[in-house]
Each structure stands twice: as C-alpha cells, then as structure tokens.
Amino acid sequence: MLRIHFTDADLARTRVARSPDPMWEITTSLHRLQTKRGRWSHAEWYRSTRDRIADRGLGSLLQKFLLPLFPRAAYFPDFLTPSQGADEELDGGLEGMVATSPDRVLKEMAIFDRRVGAPSWAPRIAEKESRQELAAALRTYYDVAVAPYAERMQARMDAERALRCRHALDGGIGGMLASLGPAMCWRPPVLHVSFTVADRDLHLNGRGLVLIPSYFAAQNPTTLADPELPPVLVYPVHRAAPGRPPLATVAANAGAPLTALLGRARAGVLRATAAGATTGEIARVTGISPSSASKHTTTLREAGLITSHRHATTVLHTLTPAGAAVLRAATRTAPDA
C-alpha cells in the first residue's frame, strides 16, 4: 500500500497532466510486451506492434537492450522517466534522461541491480554517450510502438480529464481524488493506493501531486521511487469494458447504428460531448428534449463514438478515440463560412 499524505497546499497544487507523458508511455508499453495482464485491452496494439518490430528488425534491440532496463518489476531507475508530468514532448524527456548526472545514474543502477538484477553492461549507462545511444533506441521504439497510437492516446486523455474535472467541480480536489478508484481510496488527508511494492508513505509537503493517466498502464498505479523527486502518480486511464465491437465492424454492418449518424441532431450531440457533457447539458446545448438526447447518446455509444460514465444521479458522456477522430475529420472538411 502506498499512502500519499496531503496538506491543504498540496490539494491546491494537485493537477492532471494535459497530455500523455511519452517517457511513461514508453515504459508502460514495454511492460505490456512482457505480460498477458491487461492484454485484452491492448490486443490489437500488441499484435500490430510485434509485427512492426519484426518488420523493422528491432527484435534484438528490444530483447537485449530495452526490456532488461524496463522490466515489469518492483523497481526500475527513476532517471528513465524524467519528465515528471511536465507535459513535455518526447524530445524533452529524452534530453532530461541524457542530462542526468552520472552519480545519480550509478546510484539508481546499483539499487536496480540489488532489487531486480541489472544486465552486465548496465554500468556503462552512466556514460553520456551510452545514454545518447539509449535515447536513440527509445526514439526508434517510440516511433514504432507508441507514435501510431498518439491520437487515440490523446483522446483517452481528454476524456479522462473531462471526467476528473467534473468530479472536481462537484466535490473539489478531494472529490476528484475520491473518484480515482478502484485501486485508490481517498481518506482525507491521505490517498491510499494499491501498490505492488512494500508499504511506503509519501509526504507531499506542499509540493502537490501530478496525476498522469497512462494509456498503456494496465496494473496498479505507480510512482517514482525517490521521494525527493517531484511527486507523480501514474495510473491506468479509464477504458471501456471489453466486448464492444470495433468501429470498423459496426461500419461494415449496413443495419448498424452508425448509419444513422448523418442527421443534424446527432451530429450536434457528438460535438456537445467533445469536452464531456451530461445528458441534460447535451439537451440544453442542442435544443432537443432530454429523452431525445438520451436516445442519440445511446446510438453514438453503440457505434463506439462516445463512452458514458455514471456519476451520482447523472451520466457523463465523453468521446472515444473513434469519436474524436470523426469529429476532427468533420472539422477539417467543413466548408469555410
């Protein structure tokens, strides 16, 4: 169990990252390649990524260089995820890793060796040239395994932020923290987090906390091992339950709900969910009755374009990656006024 201790100052400085953290997504995606846990929600990614890795001849790079540094284990070095929720692009994260002091690298690699077992070549990572080689390898991996999913990752992030924002508006930051379950439980002033490592306490001491939803995470939340580093909490982004047919399958079925999306009202409902909206809010924005709004959201949900989350007595609707792509495409092709 990880216990994160908040003060009033910490609650005021707690936020949700605006975009996926590329270094954490590299890390969590490499973990996905090492286990069947969470495989159902990443099955298509797993198959296509393995094929791309094979086509590019990157199997040896993955097996001999990257996976030994990013094991799905209780510990891996903090310097490998240096951006710490600062909404940086990949370049910033890689530059931060390369710029890590050799002393810190050696210290963390020694911990890694004691707890997990580091490869024999691991001490060479303390050399800047070796970290530059690692940065190049991570960029190659990112381009193959992560970048092709950038749009759907951002769509999931946008939906997650809309959901957490709604909880914050209704119940403050404490309400948002209370909504993060089931692996997290808010008992003011402590957030209790299911953790794969031994029990530990993290005192924020006024630094606040950056919550980083991760597209590829499929296990308990995680954080940095060094409590002196800026505090972050990485957790799996909300995903729809398994079993919903993929959009391509629905579109191929002439009788599917997707064929009804050409109507003006339903297009307005789709646009209204872009930032997250309840059924009542959709009805007010589009000028239709709540019952009609409910029917349209049902159709859009069955088509795989929106997802719905119940919160108290209301239901919040947000776009899925497919819905976001449809809306972006419609915006790009709209004629000028």
Short mmCIF file of C-alpha atoms in Angstrom, two decimals:
data_model
loop_
_atom_site.label_atom_id
_atom_site.label_comp_id
_atom_site.label_asym_id
_atom_site.label_seq_id
_atom_site.Cartn_x
_atom_site.Cartn_y
_atom_site.Cartn_z
CA MET A 1 0.00 0.00 0.00
CA LEU A 2 1.23 3.49 -0.90
CA ARG A 3 -0.07 6.24 1.35
CA ILE A 4 0.19 9.74 -0.12
CA HIS A 5 -0.17 12.42 2.55
CA PHE A 6 -1.69 15.77 1.51
CA THR A 7 -1.74 19.17 3.15
CA ASP A 8 -4.09 21.99 2.12
CA ALA A 9 -1.24 23.38 -0.01
CA ASP A 10 -0.89 20.02 -1.76
CA LEU A 11 -4.59 19.89 -2.62
CA ALA A 12 -4.27 23.34 -4.19
CA ARG A 13 -1.30 22.21 -6.30
CA THR A 14 -2.68 18.85 -7.47
CA ARG A 15 -3.42 18.59 -11.18
CA VAL A 16 -3.98 16.14 -14.03
CA ALA A 17 -1.43 16.11 -16.86
CA ARG A 18 -2.69 17.66 -20.12
CA SER A 19 -1.22 15.05 -22.43
CA PRO A 20 0.31 11.57 -22.29
CA ASP A 21 3.83 11.53 -20.87
CA PRO A 22 5.96 9.94 -23.63
CA MET A 23 8.59 8.51 -21.28
CA TRP A 24 5.97 6.85 -19.09
CA GLU A 25 4.12 5.56 -22.17
CA ILE A 26 7.36 4.01 -23.43
CA THR A 27 7.81 2.40 -20.02
CA THR A 28 4.28 1.08 -19.62
CA SER A 29 4.11 -0.16 -23.22
CA LEU A 30 7.34 -2.11 -22.70
CA HIS A 31 5.68 -3.63 -19.64
CA ARG A 32 2.70 -4.64 -21.79
CA LEU A 33 5.05 -6.63 -24.03
CA GLN A 34 6.22 -8.65 -21.03
CA THR A 35 2.93 -9.87 -19.60
CA LYS A 36 -0.53 -11.07 -20.57
CA ARG A 37 -2.07 -8.93 -17.87
CA GLY A 38 -4.31 -6.35 -19.48
CA ARG A 39 -3.77 -7.98 -22.88
CA TRP A 40 -7.50 -7.84 -23.79
CA SER A 41 -7.49 -4.04 -23.82
CA HIS A 42 -4.29 -3.84 -25.89
CA ALA A 43 -4.70 -6.89 -28.09
CA GLU A 44 -4.71 -5.03 -31.41
CA TRP A 45 -1.74 -2.89 -30.31
CA TYR A 46 0.18 -5.98 -29.19
CA ARG A 47 -0.28 -7.81 -32.50
CA SER A 48 0.45 -4.86 -34.77
CA THR A 49 3.42 -3.66 -32.70
CA ARG A 50 5.03 -7.09 -32.66
CA ASP A 51 4.65 -7.19 -36.45
CA ARG A 52 6.19 -3.72 -36.88
CA ILE A 53 9.09 -4.62 -34.59
CA ALA A 54 9.75 -7.74 -36.65
CA ASP A 55 9.44 -5.87 -39.96
CA ARG A 56 11.94 -3.25 -38.80
CA GLY A 57 14.37 -5.85 -37.48
CA LEU A 58 14.18 -4.44 -33.94
CA GLY A 59 13.74 -7.71 -32.05
CA SER A 60 17.34 -7.84 -30.85
CA LEU A 61 17.26 -4.17 -29.75
CA LEU A 62 14.13 -4.88 -27.75
CA GLN A 63 15.24 -8.11 -26.12
CA LYS A 64 18.87 -7.28 -25.38
CA PHE A 65 18.74 -3.55 -24.65
CA LEU A 66 15.31 -2.14 -23.75
CA LEU A 67 13.46 -4.89 -21.90
CA PRO A 68 16.37 -5.52 -19.47
CA LEU A 69 16.27 -1.82 -18.49
CA PHE A 70 12.47 -1.65 -18.24
CA PRO A 71 11.44 -4.91 -16.57
CA ARG A 72 7.95 -5.34 -15.27
CA ALA A 73 9.29 -5.44 -11.73
CA ALA A 74 9.03 -3.69 -8.39
CA TYR A 75 11.77 -1.24 -9.32
CA PHE A 76 13.34 0.40 -12.34
CA PRO A 77 15.54 3.52 -12.32
CA ASP A 78 13.76 6.87 -11.93
CA PHE A 79 16.06 8.61 -14.41
CA LEU A 80 14.34 6.66 -17.20
CA THR A 81 11.14 8.66 -16.63
CA PRO A 82 12.47 12.18 -16.07
CA SER A 83 9.70 14.44 -17.37
CA GLN A 84 7.68 14.01 -14.17
CA GLY A 85 4.34 15.06 -15.57
CA ALA A 86 5.55 18.37 -17.00
CA ASP A 87 3.57 17.81 -20.23
CA GLU A 88 6.80 17.59 -22.17
CA GLU A 89 7.24 16.22 -25.65
CA LEU A 90 9.45 13.22 -26.32
CA ASP A 91 12.48 15.41 -27.01
CA GLY A 92 12.29 16.96 -23.54
CA GLY A 93 12.05 13.61 -21.84
CA LEU A 94 14.98 12.13 -23.74
CA GLU A 95 17.09 15.22 -23.14
CA GLY A 96 16.29 15.04 -19.43
CA MET A 97 17.38 11.40 -19.31
CA VAL A 98 20.66 12.11 -21.14
CA ALA A 99 21.36 15.09 -18.86
CA THR A 100 21.06 13.02 -15.66
CA SER A 101 24.22 13.21 -13.58
CA PRO A 102 26.47 10.11 -13.76
CA ASP A 103 26.44 9.85 -9.95
CA ARG A 104 22.66 9.60 -9.87
CA VAL A 105 22.64 7.06 -12.71
CA LEU A 106 25.17 4.86 -10.90
CA LYS A 107 23.23 5.14 -7.64
CA GLU A 108 19.94 4.12 -9.23
CA MET A 109 21.52 1.35 -11.29
CA ALA A 110 23.05 -0.07 -8.08
CA ILE A 111 19.58 -0.15 -6.49
CA PHE A 112 18.24 -1.74 -9.66
CA ASP A 113 20.92 -4.44 -9.53
CA ARG A 114 20.24 -5.23 -5.86
CA ARG A 115 16.46 -5.39 -6.20
CA VAL A 116 15.94 -6.83 -9.66
CA GLY A 117 19.25 -7.73 -11.26
CA ALA A 118 20.79 -5.44 -13.85
CA PRO A 119 22.43 -6.64 -17.09
CA SER A 120 26.23 -6.81 -17.04
CA TRP A 121 26.56 -3.78 -19.34
CA ALA A 122 24.31 -1.58 -17.16
CA PRO A 123 27.11 0.48 -15.51
CA ARG A 124 28.03 1.87 -18.93
CA ILE A 125 24.73 3.79 -18.91
CA ALA A 126 26.46 6.24 -16.57
CA GLU A 127 28.47 7.38 -19.59
CA LYS A 128 26.73 10.16 -21.50
CA GLU A 129 27.49 8.54 -24.85
CA SER A 130 25.69 5.37 -23.72
CA ARG A 131 22.65 7.36 -22.61
CA GLN A 132 22.64 9.06 -26.00
CA GLU A 133 22.57 5.61 -27.60
CA LEU A 134 19.73 4.67 -25.25
CA ALA A 135 17.85 7.84 -26.23
CA ALA A 136 18.19 6.93 -29.90
CA ALA A 137 16.91 3.41 -29.21
CA LEU A 138 13.94 4.73 -27.21
CA ARG A 139 13.07 7.16 -30.01
CA THR A 140 13.09 4.30 -32.52
CA TYR A 141 10.89 2.21 -30.25
CA TYR A 142 8.54 5.15 -29.66
CA ASP A 143 8.12 5.72 -33.40
CA VAL A 144 7.22 2.06 -33.91
CA ALA A 145 5.16 1.23 -30.83
CA VAL A 146 3.73 4.44 -29.38
CA ALA A 147 3.50 7.17 -32.02
CA PRO A 148 0.97 5.29 -34.22
CA TYR A 149 -1.45 5.49 -31.28
CA ALA A 150 -0.92 9.16 -30.45
CA GLU A 151 -4.40 10.31 -31.49
CA ARG A 152 -6.28 7.68 -29.53
CA MET A 153 -3.99 8.21 -26.54
CA GLN A 154 -4.79 11.93 -26.53
CA ALA A 155 -8.50 11.21 -26.95
CA ARG A 156 -8.41 8.92 -23.91
CA MET A 157 -6.51 11.60 -22.02
CA ASP A 158 -9.06 14.27 -22.96
CA ALA A 159 -11.93 12.04 -21.82
CA GLU A 160 -10.13 11.27 -18.57
CA ARG A 161 -9.51 14.95 -17.87
CA ALA A 162 -13.16 15.78 -18.59
CA LEU A 163 -14.27 13.08 -16.17
CA ARG A 164 -11.89 14.20 -13.41
CA CYS A 165 -12.81 17.86 -13.99
CA ARG A 166 -16.48 17.01 -13.46
CA HIS A 167 -15.68 15.37 -10.14
CA ALA A 168 -13.55 18.35 -9.14
CA LEU A 169 -16.35 20.79 -9.98
CA ASP A 170 -18.82 18.80 -7.91
CA GLY A 171 -16.62 17.89 -4.96
CA GLY A 172 -13.38 19.86 -5.15
CA ILE A 173 -9.96 18.22 -5.42
CA GLY A 174 -10.98 15.83 -2.66
CA GLY A 175 -13.94 14.74 -4.78
CA MET A 176 -11.64 14.20 -7.74
CA LEU A 177 -9.25 12.10 -5.64
CA ALA A 178 -12.19 10.08 -4.34
CA SER A 179 -13.21 9.30 -7.95
CA LEU A 180 -9.93 7.63 -8.89
CA GLY A 181 -10.82 4.11 -7.65
CA PRO A 182 -10.93 1.19 -7.51
CA ALA A 183 -7.17 0.98 -6.90
CA MET A 184 -7.18 4.27 -4.96
CA CYS A 185 -9.15 5.29 -1.88
CA TRP A 186 -9.33 8.86 -0.57
CA ARG A 187 -9.48 9.09 3.22
CA PRO A 188 -8.66 12.72 3.93
CA PRO A 189 -5.90 13.75 4.13
CA VAL A 190 -4.37 10.52 2.76
CA LEU A 191 -4.78 8.87 -0.64
CA HIS A 192 -4.40 5.09 -0.20
CA VAL A 193 -3.08 3.45 -3.37
CA SER A 194 -2.83 -0.27 -4.13
CA PHE A 195 0.84 -0.75 -4.75
CA THR A 196 2.97 -3.66 -5.93
CA VAL A 197 5.90 -2.68 -3.73
CA ALA A 198 6.18 -2.90 0.05
CA ASP A 199 4.23 -0.42 2.16
CA ARG A 200 5.50 3.14 1.97
CA ASP A 201 4.43 6.67 2.80
CA LEU A 202 4.89 9.65 0.52
CA HIS A 203 4.61 13.06 2.19
CA LEU A 204 3.98 15.76 -0.41
CA ASN A 205 4.97 18.60 1.95
CA GLY A 206 3.38 21.32 -0.13
CA ARG A 207 4.78 20.18 -3.50
CA GLY A 208 1.44 18.99 -4.82
CA LEU A 209 0.89 15.93 -7.00
CA VAL A 210 0.73 15.44 -10.75
CA LEU A 211 -1.70 12.71 -11.78
CA ILE A 212 -0.58 11.10 -15.03
CA PRO A 213 -3.18 8.88 -16.73
CA SER A 214 -1.38 6.30 -18.87
CA TYR A 215 -2.84 4.69 -21.97
CA PHE A 216 -0.65 1.58 -21.76
CA ALA A 217 -0.72 1.08 -17.99
CA ALA A 218 -2.81 -1.95 -17.06
CA GLN A 219 -1.90 -2.62 -13.48
CA ASN A 220 -1.75 -0.84 -10.13
CA PRO A 221 -0.71 2.81 -10.08
CA THR A 222 2.97 3.60 -9.71
CA THR A 223 5.19 6.49 -8.69
CA LEU A 224 8.85 7.41 -8.58
CA ALA A 225 10.98 5.51 -6.09
CA ASP A 226 12.85 8.57 -4.83
CA PRO A 227 10.53 10.59 -2.54
CA GLU A 228 12.66 13.70 -3.05
CA LEU A 229 11.76 13.94 -6.74
CA PRO A 230 8.69 15.97 -7.81
CA PRO A 231 5.72 13.73 -6.89
CA VAL A 232 3.75 12.00 -9.64
CA LEU A 233 1.19 9.21 -9.68
CA VAL A 234 0.83 7.22 -12.90
CA TYR A 235 -2.39 5.23 -13.23
CA PRO A 236 -4.30 3.42 -16.00
CA VAL A 237 -6.57 5.70 -17.99
CA HIS A 238 -10.22 4.68 -17.89
CA ARG A 239 -11.01 2.21 -20.65
CA ALA A 240 -14.31 0.92 -21.94
CA ALA A 241 -15.28 -2.57 -20.86
CA PRO A 242 -14.36 -5.41 -23.27
CA GLY A 243 -16.89 -6.72 -25.68
CA ARG A 244 -17.87 -3.57 -27.59
CA PRO A 245 -17.49 -4.20 -31.34
CA PRO A 246 -14.75 -2.24 -33.11
CA LEU A 247 -15.84 0.70 -35.22
CA ALA A 248 -14.80 -0.97 -38.47
CA THR A 249 -17.07 -3.92 -37.69
CA VAL A 250 -20.01 -1.67 -36.93
CA ALA A 251 -19.47 0.41 -40.06
CA ALA A 252 -19.39 -2.70 -42.20
CA ASN A 253 -22.85 -3.70 -40.96
CA ALA A 254 -25.43 -1.87 -43.10
CA GLY A 255 -28.00 -2.06 -40.31
CA ALA A 256 -25.71 -0.75 -37.58
CA PRO A 257 -26.45 2.44 -35.61
CA LEU A 258 -23.54 4.21 -37.28
CA THR A 259 -25.58 4.62 -40.49
CA ALA A 260 -27.93 6.96 -38.62
CA LEU A 261 -25.19 9.47 -37.78
CA LEU A 262 -25.85 11.72 -40.77
CA GLY A 263 -28.69 13.57 -39.03
CA ARG A 264 -28.14 17.15 -37.83
CA ALA A 265 -29.30 16.48 -34.28
CA ARG A 266 -26.98 13.54 -33.73
CA ALA A 267 -24.01 15.43 -35.15
CA GLY A 268 -24.78 18.19 -32.66
CA VAL A 269 -24.85 15.67 -29.83
CA LEU A 270 -21.45 14.34 -30.89
CA ARG A 271 -20.00 17.86 -30.89
CA ALA A 272 -21.53 18.57 -27.48
CA THR A 273 -19.63 15.66 -25.91
CA ALA A 274 -16.23 16.95 -27.04
CA ALA A 275 -15.45 18.42 -23.61
CA GLY A 276 -17.65 16.00 -21.67
CA ALA A 277 -21.35 16.66 -21.04
CA THR A 278 -24.28 15.13 -19.19
CA THR A 279 -27.49 14.15 -20.96
CA GLY A 280 -29.24 17.25 -19.62
CA GLU A 281 -26.41 19.53 -20.78
CA ILE A 282 -26.49 17.97 -24.24
CA ALA A 283 -30.24 18.60 -24.43
CA ARG A 284 -29.81 22.25 -23.49
CA VAL A 285 -26.91 22.89 -25.88
CA THR A 286 -28.56 21.21 -28.87
CA GLY A 287 -32.10 22.36 -28.16
CA ILE A 288 -33.62 18.88 -28.07
CA SER A 289 -35.54 17.11 -25.34
CA PRO A 290 -33.69 15.08 -22.67
CA SER A 291 -35.35 11.90 -23.95
CA SER A 292 -34.11 12.59 -27.49
CA ALA A 293 -30.64 13.38 -26.17
CA SER A 294 -30.64 10.05 -24.31
CA LYS A 295 -31.62 8.17 -27.48
CA HIS A 296 -28.91 9.88 -29.52
CA THR A 297 -26.22 9.17 -26.92
CA THR A 298 -27.30 5.52 -26.87
CA THR A 299 -26.88 5.34 -30.65
CA LEU A 300 -23.49 7.03 -30.52
CA ARG A 301 -22.34 4.77 -27.70
CA GLU A 302 -23.42 1.63 -29.59
CA ALA A 303 -21.49 2.92 -32.61
CA GLY A 304 -18.37 3.21 -30.49
CA LEU A 305 -18.14 7.01 -30.80
CA ILE A 306 -18.79 8.01 -27.19
CA THR A 307 -18.48 6.40 -23.79
CA SER A 308 -20.65 7.08 -20.74
CA HIS A 309 -19.79 7.15 -17.05
CA ARG A 310 -22.39 7.32 -14.29
CA HIS A 311 -21.66 9.88 -11.58
CA ALA A 312 -24.21 10.04 -8.75
CA THR A 313 -27.55 10.71 -10.47
CA THR A 314 -26.12 11.89 -13.79
CA VAL A 315 -24.32 10.26 -16.70
CA LEU A 316 -21.27 11.99 -18.22
CA HIS A 317 -20.63 11.35 -21.91
CA THR A 318 -17.18 11.75 -23.49
CA LEU A 319 -15.70 10.95 -26.89
CA THR A 320 -13.91 7.70 -27.62
CA PRO A 321 -10.79 7.81 -29.83
CA ALA A 322 -13.02 6.90 -32.80
CA GLY A 323 -15.47 9.67 -31.94
CA ALA A 324 -12.68 12.20 -31.60
CA ALA A 325 -11.28 11.16 -34.98
CA VAL A 326 -14.71 11.53 -36.63
CA LEU A 327 -15.17 14.99 -35.11
CA ARG A 328 -11.68 16.12 -36.14
CA ALA A 329 -12.24 14.85 -39.69
CA ALA A 330 -15.58 16.67 -39.89
CA THR A 331 -13.95 19.88 -38.68
CA ARG A 332 -11.13 19.63 -41.22
CA THR A 333 -13.52 19.05 -44.12
CA ALA A 334 -16.13 21.67 -43.13
CA PRO A 335 -16.53 24.39 -45.80
CA ASP A 336 -15.46 27.93 -44.94
CA ALA A 337 -18.24 30.28 -43.87
#
